[in-house]
Amino acid sequence: MLIIKCPLSQGSLNKNIGTETAPAQILEELKNYEYNENKQKIIFNSEEILISNNLTKNHSDIYSKIKEINEKAIIIGGDHSITFSSFKAFSERHSNVSLIVLDAHPDLEISSFNEPTHEDYLRMLIENNYLKIDNLVLIGLRVFSKNELDFLDKNKILIYDMKKIFELGIQECADLITEKILTFENIYLSIDIDVLDSSCVPGTGYPEPGGIQIREFIYLIQRLMKIKTVKLIDIVEVNPKKDVNNITSKLAAKIISELI
Ligand SMILES: [Mn+2]
């Protein structure tokens, strides 16, 4: 397994400084896991995308790096804006691509800046035609703005929000999501750590109550990992500077161990 460190926090518009320290901290925590729950040994190589003050260049470097990858990989952010450039590269490299996002927030704000931010990267992917609406699934949503609700409604985006997940149960949701995404040949999974309940993730910029619990989440990703067409994964928005006793970094490491 290839792990790519992507310590970019400039997509949070200076509102969530600290996510740039997450890749190193999470990899440190990953050393504590020798085997995952499926008894697979945790073996990986890691590389790093060098981040500078030049945001435009940073995005083009993320794009170039992801464009050259030809094996299954996990990208550790950084903030959620990195998904713009990495999914753009993924969608140009592969055909029949799908994006599955696990996040408390839709990140579908109207963009007000020429580079993607963690509030609008997803809308930018759609509006720039890198992602087809029918190829998108959003899981774990529970907080919306008016702009986002309008966009979700108008475009009939497939959503498993927290209300639906609770009503159906996580197993039924996993069945339905699997059935939907089996039709895609190349799947990108994007995990914003705030999809988990705020009680589980103190170390993130926008913790939200009412989210997925850790065991349900691990069940869901173990199910998704059985799908061999999941080729690229990112895990974003961990902020060690806001964390308590490394709870969130440790959880992110545990999640990565289950993704290997
Ligand atoms: Mn989020």
XYZ file of N, CA and C and ligand atoms in Angstrom:
781
model
N 0.843 -1.204 0.000
C 0.000 0.000 0.000
C 0.875 1.250 0.000
N 0.477 2.184 -0.827
C 1.183 3.470 -0.878
C 0.401 4.497 -0.061
N 1.088 5.205 0.801
C 0.471 6.305 1.556
C 1.140 7.606 1.111
N 0.321 8.572 0.740
C 0.854 9.857 0.288
C 0.484 10.929 1.301
N 1.482 11.545 1.846
C 1.231 12.621 2.823
C 0.999 13.930 2.068
N -0.055 14.600 2.412
C -0.406 15.837 1.710
C -0.751 16.933 2.734
N 0.285 17.555 3.297
C 0.069 18.470 4.429
C -0.365 19.882 4.007
N -1.492 19.980 3.375
C -1.986 21.283 2.910
C -3.145 21.756 3.791
N -2.996 22.937 4.388
C -4.088 23.460 5.216
C -4.603 24.799 4.694
N -4.099 25.204 3.521
C -4.481 26.533 3.013
C -5.904 26.589 2.465
N -6.508 25.405 2.275
C -7.888 25.383 1.771
C -8.914 25.672 2.846
N -8.451 25.856 4.081
C -9.398 26.177 5.152
C -9.502 27.686 5.346
N -8.874 28.460 4.456
C -8.929 29.930 4.508
C -8.500 30.452 5.875
N -7.454 29.837 6.412
C -6.890 30.212 7.719
C -7.830 30.005 8.903
N -8.918 29.259 8.680
C -9.848 29.044 9.789
C -9.541 27.759 10.556
N -8.677 26.927 9.991
C -8.426 25.636 10.647
C -6.964 25.228 10.485
N -6.061 26.106 10.924
C -4.638 25.821 10.821
C -4.298 24.664 11.764
N -3.487 23.745 11.267
C -3.106 22.594 12.085
C -3.253 21.284 11.334
N -4.106 21.277 10.311
C -4.286 20.022 9.551
C -3.006 19.645 8.802
N -2.116 20.627 8.602
C -0.848 20.316 7.916
C 0.037 19.394 8.764
N -0.240 19.307 10.056
C 0.581 18.432 10.911
C 0.012 17.013 10.995
N -1.160 16.803 10.387
C -1.839 15.500 10.535
C -1.086 14.325 9.897
N -0.552 14.455 8.663
C 0.058 13.257 8.068
C 1.165 12.651 8.938
N 2.059 13.497 9.450
C 3.165 12.974 10.268
C 2.631 12.359 11.569
N 1.660 13.042 12.182
C 1.117 12.544 13.456
C 0.375 11.214 13.273
N -0.400 11.130 12.203
C -1.180 9.897 11.961
C -0.244 8.724 11.641
N 0.796 8.988 10.852
C 1.740 7.899 10.542
C 2.482 7.448 11.800
N 2.725 8.371 12.696
C 3.346 8.010 13.979
C 2.421 7.055 14.745
N 1.134 7.383 14.764
C 0.150 6.536 15.456
C -0.020 5.185 14.753
N 0.166 5.186 13.454
C -0.016 3.941 12.686
C 1.016 2.880 13.063
N 2.147 3.342 13.599
C 3.186 2.390 14.044
C 2.676 1.470 15.140
N 1.602 1.908 15.827
C 1.055 1.083 16.915
C 0.202 -0.084 16.412
N -0.053 -0.113 15.127
C -0.877 -1.204 14.592
C -0.007 -2.121 13.733
N 0.115 -3.352 14.154
C 0.910 -4.293 13.368
C 0.015 -5.068 12.396
N -1.171 -5.424 12.858
C -2.148 -6.133 12.027
C -3.481 -5.403 12.141
N -4.315 -5.495 11.102
C -5.658 -4.925 11.242
C -6.628 -6.009 11.710
N -7.905 -5.666 11.762
C -8.892 -6.606 12.296
C -9.088 -7.826 11.398
N -8.716 -7.706 10.131
C -8.772 -8.861 9.217
C -7.483 -9.679 9.264
N -6.638 -9.374 10.252
C -5.349 -10.054 10.461
C -4.389 -9.847 9.302
N -4.572 -8.741 8.590
C -3.607 -8.405 7.532
C -2.501 -7.576 8.151
N -1.273 -7.845 7.744
C -0.143 -7.081 8.264
C -0.161 -5.679 7.657
N 0.141 -4.707 8.476
C 0.139 -3.318 8.015
C 1.497 -3.008 7.393
N 1.536 -3.020 6.076
C 2.788 -2.730 5.369
C 2.506 -1.604 4.379
N 3.351 -0.581 4.405
C 3.131 0.523 3.466
C 4.425 1.262 3.162
N 4.421 1.945 2.032
C 5.478 2.909 1.694
C 4.847 4.278 1.795
N 5.617 5.257 2.244
C 5.020 6.587 2.250
C 5.830 7.582 1.436
N 5.107 8.476 0.813
C 5.709 9.570 0.052
C 5.040 10.853 0.505
N 5.650 11.988 0.161
C 5.062 13.259 0.599
C 5.005 14.251 -0.549
N 3.896 14.944 -0.652
C 3.796 16.040 -1.608
C 4.271 17.295 -0.872
N 5.299 17.937 -1.403
C 5.847 19.108 -0.707
C 4.930 20.304 -0.916
N 4.576 20.928 0.175
C 3.632 22.051 0.148
C 4.393 23.345 0.428
N 4.108 24.368 -0.381
C 4.762 25.676 -0.197
C 3.686 26.736 0.061
N 4.095 28.000 -0.008
C 3.118 29.084 0.167
C 2.316 29.359 -1.095
N 2.727 28.724 -2.194
C 2.068 28.978 -3.473
C 0.921 27.972 -3.677
N -0.282 28.410 -3.387
C -1.434 27.498 -3.389
C -1.712 26.923 -4.780
N -1.569 27.752 -5.807
C -1.806 27.274 -7.175
C -0.832 26.152 -7.521
N 0.433 26.352 -7.161
C 1.443 25.320 -7.412
C 1.159 24.076 -6.564
N 0.731 24.277 -5.339
C 0.412 23.119 -4.490
C -0.652 22.245 -5.151
N -1.701 22.888 -5.669
C -2.752 22.103 -6.323
C -2.227 21.413 -7.573
N -1.367 22.098 -8.308
C -0.859 21.443 -9.519
C 0.091 20.302 -9.147
N 0.803 20.421 -8.024
C 1.674 19.320 -7.574
C 0.854 18.114 -7.090
N -0.255 18.385 -6.407
C -1.133 17.281 -5.969
C -1.665 16.568 -7.216
N -2.152 17.371 -8.161
C -2.681 16.824 -9.417
C -1.636 15.938 -10.119
N -0.416 16.451 -10.269
C 0.626 15.697 -10.994
C 0.979 14.402 -10.272
N 1.056 14.479 -8.969
C 1.424 13.285 -8.196
C 0.351 12.195 -8.353
N -0.910 12.582 -8.226
C -1.982 11.591 -8.291
C -2.120 11.047 -9.714
N -1.838 11.877 -10.681
C -1.938 11.461 -12.086
C -0.980 10.306 -12.397
N 0.141 10.249 -11.685
C 1.147 9.220 -12.013
C 0.982 7.924 -11.208
N 0.044 7.908 -10.276
C -0.104 6.718 -9.423
C -0.788 5.586 -10.173
N -0.216 4.378 -10.084
C -0.897 3.252 -10.714
C -1.045 2.074 -9.770
N -1.222 2.393 -8.506
C -1.520 1.351 -7.518
C -2.521 1.924 -6.522
N -3.080 1.047 -5.705
C -4.022 1.529 -4.691
C -3.269 2.435 -3.711
N -3.868 3.552 -3.354
C -3.155 4.498 -2.493
C -4.110 5.196 -1.531
N -3.528 5.655 -0.430
C -4.266 6.458 0.555
C -3.546 7.798 0.697
N -4.292 8.869 0.567
C -3.725 10.207 0.729
C -4.141 10.704 2.116
N -3.173 11.197 2.889
C -3.520 11.784 4.187
C -3.370 13.300 4.098
N -4.512 14.013 4.332
C -4.474 15.475 4.337
C -4.121 15.950 5.727
N -4.077 17.155 5.822
C -4.542 18.216 4.987
C -6.071 18.450 5.125
N -6.462 19.555 4.529
C -7.887 19.872 4.564
C -8.586 19.306 3.323
N -9.919 19.443 3.285
C -10.684 18.742 2.251
C -10.482 19.305 0.841
N -9.876 20.489 0.730
C -9.669 21.055 -0.615
C -8.729 20.199 -1.465
N -7.913 19.367 -0.833
C -6.994 18.524 -1.616
C -7.757 17.554 -2.516
N -8.973 17.214 -2.110
C -9.762 16.254 -2.894
C -10.092 16.818 -4.279
N -10.123 18.146 -4.398
C -10.382 18.732 -5.718
C -9.310 18.288 -6.716
N -8.056 18.524 -6.388
C -6.983 18.217 -7.346
C -6.718 16.728 -7.470
N -6.884 15.999 -6.377
C -6.618 14.563 -6.480
C -7.736 13.864 -7.247
N -8.997 14.240 -7.004
C -10.074 13.588 -7.776
C -10.025 14.012 -9.252
N -9.667 15.266 -9.495
C -9.533 15.724 -10.883
C -8.521 14.824 -11.634
N -7.381 14.577 -11.009
C -6.360 13.716 -11.626
C -6.892 12.288 -11.801
N -7.560 11.788 -10.774
C -8.105 10.430 -10.797
C -9.117 10.288 -11.932
N -9.972 11.298 -12.087
C -11.032 11.226 -13.098
C -10.455 11.321 -14.514
N -9.312 11.976 -14.654
C -8.689 12.061 -15.978
C -7.893 10.801 -16.310
N -7.455 10.127 -15.273
C -6.650 8.927 -15.485
C -7.515 7.682 -15.733
N -8.698 7.660 -15.110
C -9.553 6.475 -15.181
C -10.890 6.786 -15.840
N -11.531 5.729 -16.332
C -12.889 5.913 -16.864
C -13.903 5.376 -15.858
N -15.165 5.739 -16.066
C -16.263 5.258 -15.222
C -15.949 5.427 -13.729
N -15.611 6.658 -13.348
C -15.203 6.938 -11.974
C -16.379 7.356 -11.097
N -16.237 7.042 -9.821
C -17.246 7.430 -8.850
C -16.551 8.060 -7.645
N -17.229 9.009 -7.019
C -16.708 9.602 -5.790
C -17.695 9.324 -4.654
N -17.197 8.678 -3.605
C -17.998 8.400 -2.410
C -17.413 9.262 -1.296
N -18.226 10.134 -0.738
C -17.717 11.048 0.289
C -18.391 10.761 1.631
N -17.582 10.590 2.652
C -18.085 10.458 4.019
C -17.757 11.753 4.741
N -18.780 12.512 5.116
C -18.550 13.866 5.636
C -19.826 14.333 6.350
N -19.657 15.106 7.421
C -20.823 15.722 8.082
C -21.404 16.842 7.227
N -20.541 17.415 6.366
C -20.914 18.611 5.586
C -20.899 18.307 4.091
N -21.773 18.943 3.321
C -21.763 18.681 1.871
C -20.606 19.350 1.104
N -20.028 20.413 1.656
C -18.942 21.137 0.948
C -19.376 21.582 -0.449
N -20.604 22.089 -0.515
C -21.176 22.512 -1.805
C -21.491 24.010 -1.806
N -20.698 24.777 -1.056
C -20.907 26.231 -1.044
C -20.554 26.825 -2.419
N -21.148 27.970 -2.699
C -20.800 28.698 -3.925
C -19.381 29.226 -3.742
N -18.504 28.936 -4.704
C -17.106 29.310 -4.483
C -16.905 30.813 -4.648
N -16.029 31.339 -3.784
C -15.830 32.784 -3.763
C -14.364 33.114 -3.973
N -13.617 32.105 -4.413
C -12.168 32.200 -4.420
C -11.735 31.414 -5.650
N -10.602 31.758 -6.266
C -10.246 31.038 -7.497
C -9.691 29.633 -7.277
N -9.241 29.343 -6.050
C -8.789 27.986 -5.749
C -9.866 27.300 -4.896
N -9.922 25.967 -4.953
C -10.925 25.265 -4.139
C -10.655 25.439 -2.639
N -11.712 25.474 -1.847
C -11.560 25.493 -0.387
C -12.275 24.263 0.172
N -12.166 24.074 1.468
C -12.821 22.913 2.087
C -14.344 23.098 2.175
N -14.843 24.257 1.774
C -16.299 24.485 1.792
C -16.937 24.298 0.423
N -16.120 24.309 -0.619
C -16.706 24.324 -1.968
C -16.040 23.377 -2.963
N -15.054 22.575 -2.517
C -14.312 21.751 -3.469
C -15.242 20.835 -4.280
N -16.295 20.336 -3.616
C -17.160 19.358 -4.285
C -18.011 20.039 -5.366
N -18.502 21.219 -5.028
C -19.266 21.973 -6.026
C -18.368 22.323 -7.219
N -17.107 22.663 -6.929
C -16.176 22.988 -8.021
C -15.895 21.771 -8.908
N -15.795 20.590 -8.303
C -15.581 19.372 -9.111
C -16.758 19.152 -10.058
N -17.970 19.386 -9.544
C -19.177 19.171 -10.352
C -19.295 20.249 -11.426
N -19.117 21.507 -11.022
C -19.310 22.608 -11.976
C -18.232 22.669 -13.052
N -17.062 22.086 -12.746
C -16.007 22.019 -13.774
C -16.066 20.709 -14.583
N -17.129 19.951 -14.373
C -17.349 18.701 -15.113
C -16.300 17.610 -14.891
N -15.645 17.633 -13.738
C -14.733 16.523 -13.424
C -15.513 15.374 -12.788
N -16.709 15.683 -12.309
C -17.519 14.682 -11.625
C -18.969 14.788 -12.089
N -19.525 13.635 -12.496
C -20.944 13.610 -12.871
C -21.784 13.409 -11.615
N -22.886 14.132 -11.549
C -23.789 14.050 -10.398
C -24.194 12.604 -10.096
N -24.473 11.829 -11.146
C -24.951 10.451 -10.945
C -23.867 9.525 -10.386
N -22.633 9.990 -10.393
C -21.520 9.148 -9.935
C -21.066 9.513 -8.526
N -21.886 10.315 -7.851
C -21.534 10.812 -6.518
C -22.474 10.236 -5.453
N -21.907 9.795 -4.336
C -22.720 9.385 -3.184
C -22.175 10.116 -1.953
N -23.071 10.760 -1.211
C -22.671 11.477 0.019
C -23.213 10.731 1.236
N -22.336 10.451 2.181
C -22.701 9.643 3.345
C -22.375 10.389 4.641
N -23.354 10.455 5.548
C -23.098 10.989 6.884
C -23.448 12.449 7.089
N -24.068 13.076 6.072
C -24.394 14.505 6.169
C -25.357 14.782 7.321
N -25.157 15.942 7.948
C -26.095 16.360 8.995
C -26.113 17.860 9.241
N -25.331 18.614 8.506
C -25.319 20.077 8.646
C -25.310 20.672 7.242
N -26.198 21.631 7.003
C -26.323 22.177 5.649
C -26.488 23.691 5.701
N -26.040 24.370 4.646
C -26.403 25.782 4.464
C -27.521 25.828 3.419
N -28.145 27.000 3.275
C -29.217 27.172 2.290
C -28.698 26.878 0.873
N -27.519 27.427 0.555
C -26.935 27.195 -0.775
C -26.756 25.705 -1.045
N -26.308 25.009 -0.022
C -26.046 23.576 -0.190
C -27.337 22.787 -0.338
N -28.329 23.126 0.478
C -29.618 22.430 0.372
C -30.230 22.638 -1.012
N -30.156 23.863 -1.504
C -30.694 24.157 -2.842
C -29.980 23.327 -3.901
N -28.657 23.252 -3.784
C -27.862 22.521 -4.781
C -28.148 21.022 -4.729
N -28.230 20.481 -3.514
C -28.516 19.046 -3.335
C -29.884 18.696 -3.921
N -30.835 19.577 -3.652
C -32.203 19.362 -4.078
C -32.340 19.444 -5.601
N -31.765 20.473 -6.157
C -31.847 20.719 -7.597
C -31.191 19.581 -8.390
N -30.093 19.057 -7.864
C -29.324 18.059 -8.620
C -29.642 16.615 -8.250
N -30.568 16.429 -7.311
C -30.983 15.074 -6.905
C -29.779 14.162 -6.590
N -28.885 14.679 -5.786
C -27.688 13.920 -5.410
C -28.071 12.792 -4.439
N -27.469 11.614 -4.655
C -27.757 10.470 -3.779
C -27.091 10.679 -2.420
N -27.906 10.727 -1.385
C -27.411 11.019 -0.039
C -27.855 9.943 0.943
N -26.905 9.496 1.761
C -27.246 8.737 2.963
C -26.900 9.654 4.120
N -27.867 10.505 4.507
C -27.586 11.417 5.614
C -27.743 10.654 6.933
N -27.397 11.283 8.027
C -27.409 10.572 9.314
C -28.806 10.079 9.689
N -29.811 10.847 9.279
C -31.176 10.469 9.578
C -31.510 9.134 8.892
N -31.132 9.055 7.632
C -31.384 7.838 6.848
C -30.553 6.665 7.381
N -29.307 6.927 7.738
C -28.440 5.862 8.256
C -29.031 5.291 9.551
N -29.551 6.184 10.397
C -30.140 5.704 11.655
C -31.407 4.904 11.393
N -32.237 5.395 10.471
C -33.496 4.710 10.200
C -33.282 3.333 9.563
N -32.357 3.256 8.604
C -32.133 1.986 7.893
C -31.216 1.039 8.660
N -30.309 1.604 9.453
C -29.271 0.800 10.088
C -28.057 0.741 9.176
N -26.900 0.601 9.778
C -25.650 0.706 9.008
C -25.485 -0.476 8.034
N -26.009 -1.671 8.416
C -25.838 -2.826 7.521
C -26.641 -2.657 6.242
N -27.888 -2.227 6.405
C -28.740 -1.994 5.229
C -28.135 -0.884 4.344
N -27.632 0.151 4.987
C -26.993 1.234 4.223
C -25.791 0.703 3.448
N -24.971 -0.106 4.122
C -23.786 -0.663 3.450
C -24.210 -1.517 2.251
N -25.299 -2.273 2.400
C -25.802 -3.099 1.290
C -26.201 -2.208 0.116
N -26.963 -1.158 0.409
C -27.476 -0.289 -0.661
C -26.351 0.488 -1.348
N -25.397 0.960 -0.537
C -24.273 1.717 -1.108
C -23.430 0.790 -1.985
N -23.186 -0.424 -1.501
C -22.406 -1.393 -2.279
C -23.076 -1.678 -3.621
N -24.390 -1.906 -3.566
C -25.132 -2.212 -4.800
C -24.994 -1.077 -5.814
N -25.083 0.152 -5.304
C -24.980 1.316 -6.191
C -23.579 1.434 -6.804
N -22.542 1.289 -5.989
C -21.206 1.609 -6.496
C -20.536 0.455 -7.239
N -21.132 -0.737 -7.167
C -20.566 -1.859 -7.938
C -20.616 -1.598 -9.439
N -21.444 -0.637 -9.844
C -21.549 -0.349 -11.282
C -20.370 0.496 -11.782
N -19.534 0.980 -10.864
C -18.401 1.820 -11.283
C -17.099 1.020 -11.307
N -16.242 1.357 -12.262
C -14.983 0.618 -12.392
C -13.858 1.192 -11.546
N -13.973 2.478 -11.227
C -12.890 3.143 -10.508
C -13.484 4.063 -9.444
N -13.287 3.681 -8.197
C -13.938 4.403 -7.106
C -12.920 5.150 -6.251
N -13.267 6.389 -5.967
C -12.468 7.247 -5.081
C -13.297 7.441 -3.814
N -12.695 7.128 -2.676
C -13.376 7.258 -1.397
C -12.732 8.406 -0.630
N -13.537 9.393 -0.241
C -12.999 10.537 0.485
C -13.604 10.575 1.889
N -12.741 10.510 2.888
C -13.199 10.452 4.282
C -12.821 11.746 5.000
N -13.826 12.541 5.325
C -13.613 13.684 6.229
C -13.856 13.146 7.633
N -12.872 13.284 8.493
C -12.959 12.667 9.824
C -14.171 13.171 10.613
N -14.697 14.365 10.225
C -15.854 14.877 10.978
C -17.154 14.144 10.654
N -17.103 13.156 9.762
C -18.280 12.306 9.553
C -18.596 11.546 10.846
N -17.544 11.290 11.640
C -17.750 10.611 12.912
C -18.374 11.574 13.913
N -19.043 11.039 14.889
C -19.686 11.862 15.902
C -18.664 12.749 16.619
N -19.083 13.965 16.955
C -18.160 14.925 17.587
C -17.511 14.366 18.850
N -18.205 13.453 19.536
C -17.637 12.884 20.758
C -16.417 12.010 20.472
N -16.275 11.579 19.206
C -15.166 10.676 18.831
C -13.981 11.441 18.247
N -14.199 12.681 17.814
C -13.158 13.385 17.054
C -12.950 14.836 17.538
N -12.333 14.988 18.719
C -12.065 16.358 19.180
C -11.097 17.104 18.254
N -10.226 16.359 17.576
C -9.189 17.000 16.769
C -9.605 17.220 15.335
N -10.647 18.034 15.139
C -11.036 18.421 13.786
C -11.643 19.816 13.872
N -11.649 20.528 12.769
C -12.054 21.934 12.795
C -13.519 22.168 13.099
N -14.373 21.277 12.621
C -15.823 21.501 12.731
C -16.535 20.246 13.216
N -16.252 19.835 14.464
C -16.907 18.620 14.972
C -18.422 18.815 15.051
N -19.174 17.794 14.648
C -20.636 17.913 14.612
C -21.281 16.764 15.383
N -22.184 17.075 16.301
C -22.899 16.019 17.037
C -23.801 15.202 16.111
N -24.168 14.034 16.573
C -25.157 13.233 15.835
C -24.583 12.438 14.674
N -23.284 12.157 14.733
C -22.647 11.461 13.611
C -22.510 9.966 13.810
N -21.762 9.340 12.907
C -21.540 7.888 12.949
C -20.627 7.565 14.130
N -20.936 6.480 14.812
C -20.079 6.007 15.894
C -18.925 5.180 15.305
N -17.870 5.037 16.083
C -16.641 4.419 15.552
C -16.888 3.001 15.035
N -17.595 2.184 15.812
C -17.783 0.786 15.377
C -18.597 0.688 14.091
N -19.615 1.535 13.979
C -20.429 1.542 12.744
C -19.571 1.967 11.562
N -18.718 2.940 11.820
C -17.871 3.465 10.747
C -16.881 2.403 10.267
N -16.286 1.701 11.230
C -15.327 0.650 10.857
C -16.032 -0.453 10.078
N -17.230 -0.788 10.508
C -18.013 -1.779 9.754
C -18.210 -1.309 8.311
N -18.595 -0.055 8.164
C -18.868 0.477 6.822
C -17.613 0.449 5.940
N -16.480 0.879 6.475
C -15.284 0.879 5.614
C -14.781 -0.539 5.341
N -14.982 -1.433 6.303
C -14.589 -2.833 6.020
C -15.436 -3.396 4.886
N -16.715 -3.023 4.861
C -17.585 -3.452 3.754
C -17.113 -2.835 2.432
N -16.820 -1.543 2.475
C -16.404 -0.860 1.241
C -15.070 -1.402 0.724
N -14.200 -1.821 1.637
C -12.895 -2.334 1.221
C -12.979 -3.691 0.534
N -14.140 -4.333 0.637
C -14.315 -5.601 -0.091
C -14.521 -5.336 -1.579
N -14.800 -4.080 -1.912
C -15.026 -3.720 -3.318
C -13.666 -3.396 -3.931
N -13.238 -4.238 -4.862
C -11.867 -4.128 -5.361
C -11.647 -2.919 -6.274
N -12.723 -2.311 -6.692
C -12.578 -1.141 -7.567
C -12.377 0.160 -6.779
N -12.333 0.072 -5.441
C -11.951 1.260 -4.656
C -10.435 1.403 -4.791
N -9.995 2.426 -5.509
C -8.570 2.521 -5.863
C -7.823 3.662 -5.192
N -8.557 4.701 -4.857
C -7.876 5.831 -4.222
C -8.742 6.308 -3.052
N -8.080 6.599 -1.939
C -8.800 6.997 -0.720
C -8.087 8.216 -0.146
N -8.859 9.180 0.332
C -8.195 10.208 1.137
C -8.866 10.309 2.498
N -8.082 10.759 3.455
C -8.602 10.997 4.801
C -8.132 12.389 5.202
N -9.100 13.255 5.470
C -8.796 14.684 5.610
C -9.421 15.282 6.867
N -8.967 16.500 7.168
C -9.539 17.350 8.231
C -9.208 16.907 9.655
N -8.207 16.028 9.809
C -7.710 15.766 11.168
C -6.828 16.957 11.552
N -7.051 17.489 12.736
C -6.244 18.630 13.190
C -5.607 18.329 14.548
N -4.343 17.844 14.521
C -3.677 17.489 15.787
C -3.571 18.651 16.760
N -3.579 19.893 16.242
C -3.459 21.048 17.150
C -4.722 21.241 17.997
N -5.831 20.692 17.561
C -7.064 20.787 18.353
C -7.364 19.487 19.097
N -6.509 18.488 18.903
C -6.811 17.152 19.425
C -6.611 17.069 20.940
N -7.176 16.030 21.530
C -7.044 15.757 22.961
C -6.434 14.366 23.093
N -5.258 14.288 23.698
C -4.575 12.999 23.883
C -4.430 12.196 22.581
N -4.319 12.883 21.445
C -4.160 12.224 20.133
C -5.301 11.277 19.772
N -6.468 11.480 20.366
C -7.614 10.590 20.129
C -7.946 10.524 18.630
N -7.949 11.685 17.999
C -8.393 11.747 16.602
C -7.333 11.183 15.653
N -6.060 11.501 15.919
C -4.985 10.949 15.082
C -4.921 9.435 15.220
N -5.141 8.970 16.432
C -5.106 7.530 16.666
C -6.264 6.849 15.927
N -7.426 7.489 15.967
C -8.578 6.947 15.236
C -8.300 6.937 13.727
N -7.716 8.010 13.226
C -7.393 8.062 11.789
C -6.413 6.944 11.419
N -5.446 6.683 12.304
C -4.495 5.595 12.046
C -5.209 4.247 12.024
N -6.127 4.075 12.950
C -6.919 2.833 13.000
C -7.731 2.675 11.703
N -8.339 3.763 11.256
C -9.116 3.720 10.012
C -8.195 3.317 8.849
N -7.025 3.936 8.791
C -6.085 3.608 7.704
C -5.687 2.140 7.773
N -5.492 1.628 8.985
C -5.116 0.213 9.095
C -6.190 -0.694 8.500
N -7.441 -0.277 8.603
C -8.537 -1.078 8.051
C -8.702 -0.862 6.540
N -8.055 0.151 6.013
C -8.183 0.435 4.572
C -7.087 -0.269 3.772
N -6.101 -0.788 4.481
C -4.950 -1.392 3.803
C -5.298 -2.772 3.250
Mn -16.666 18.148 6.976
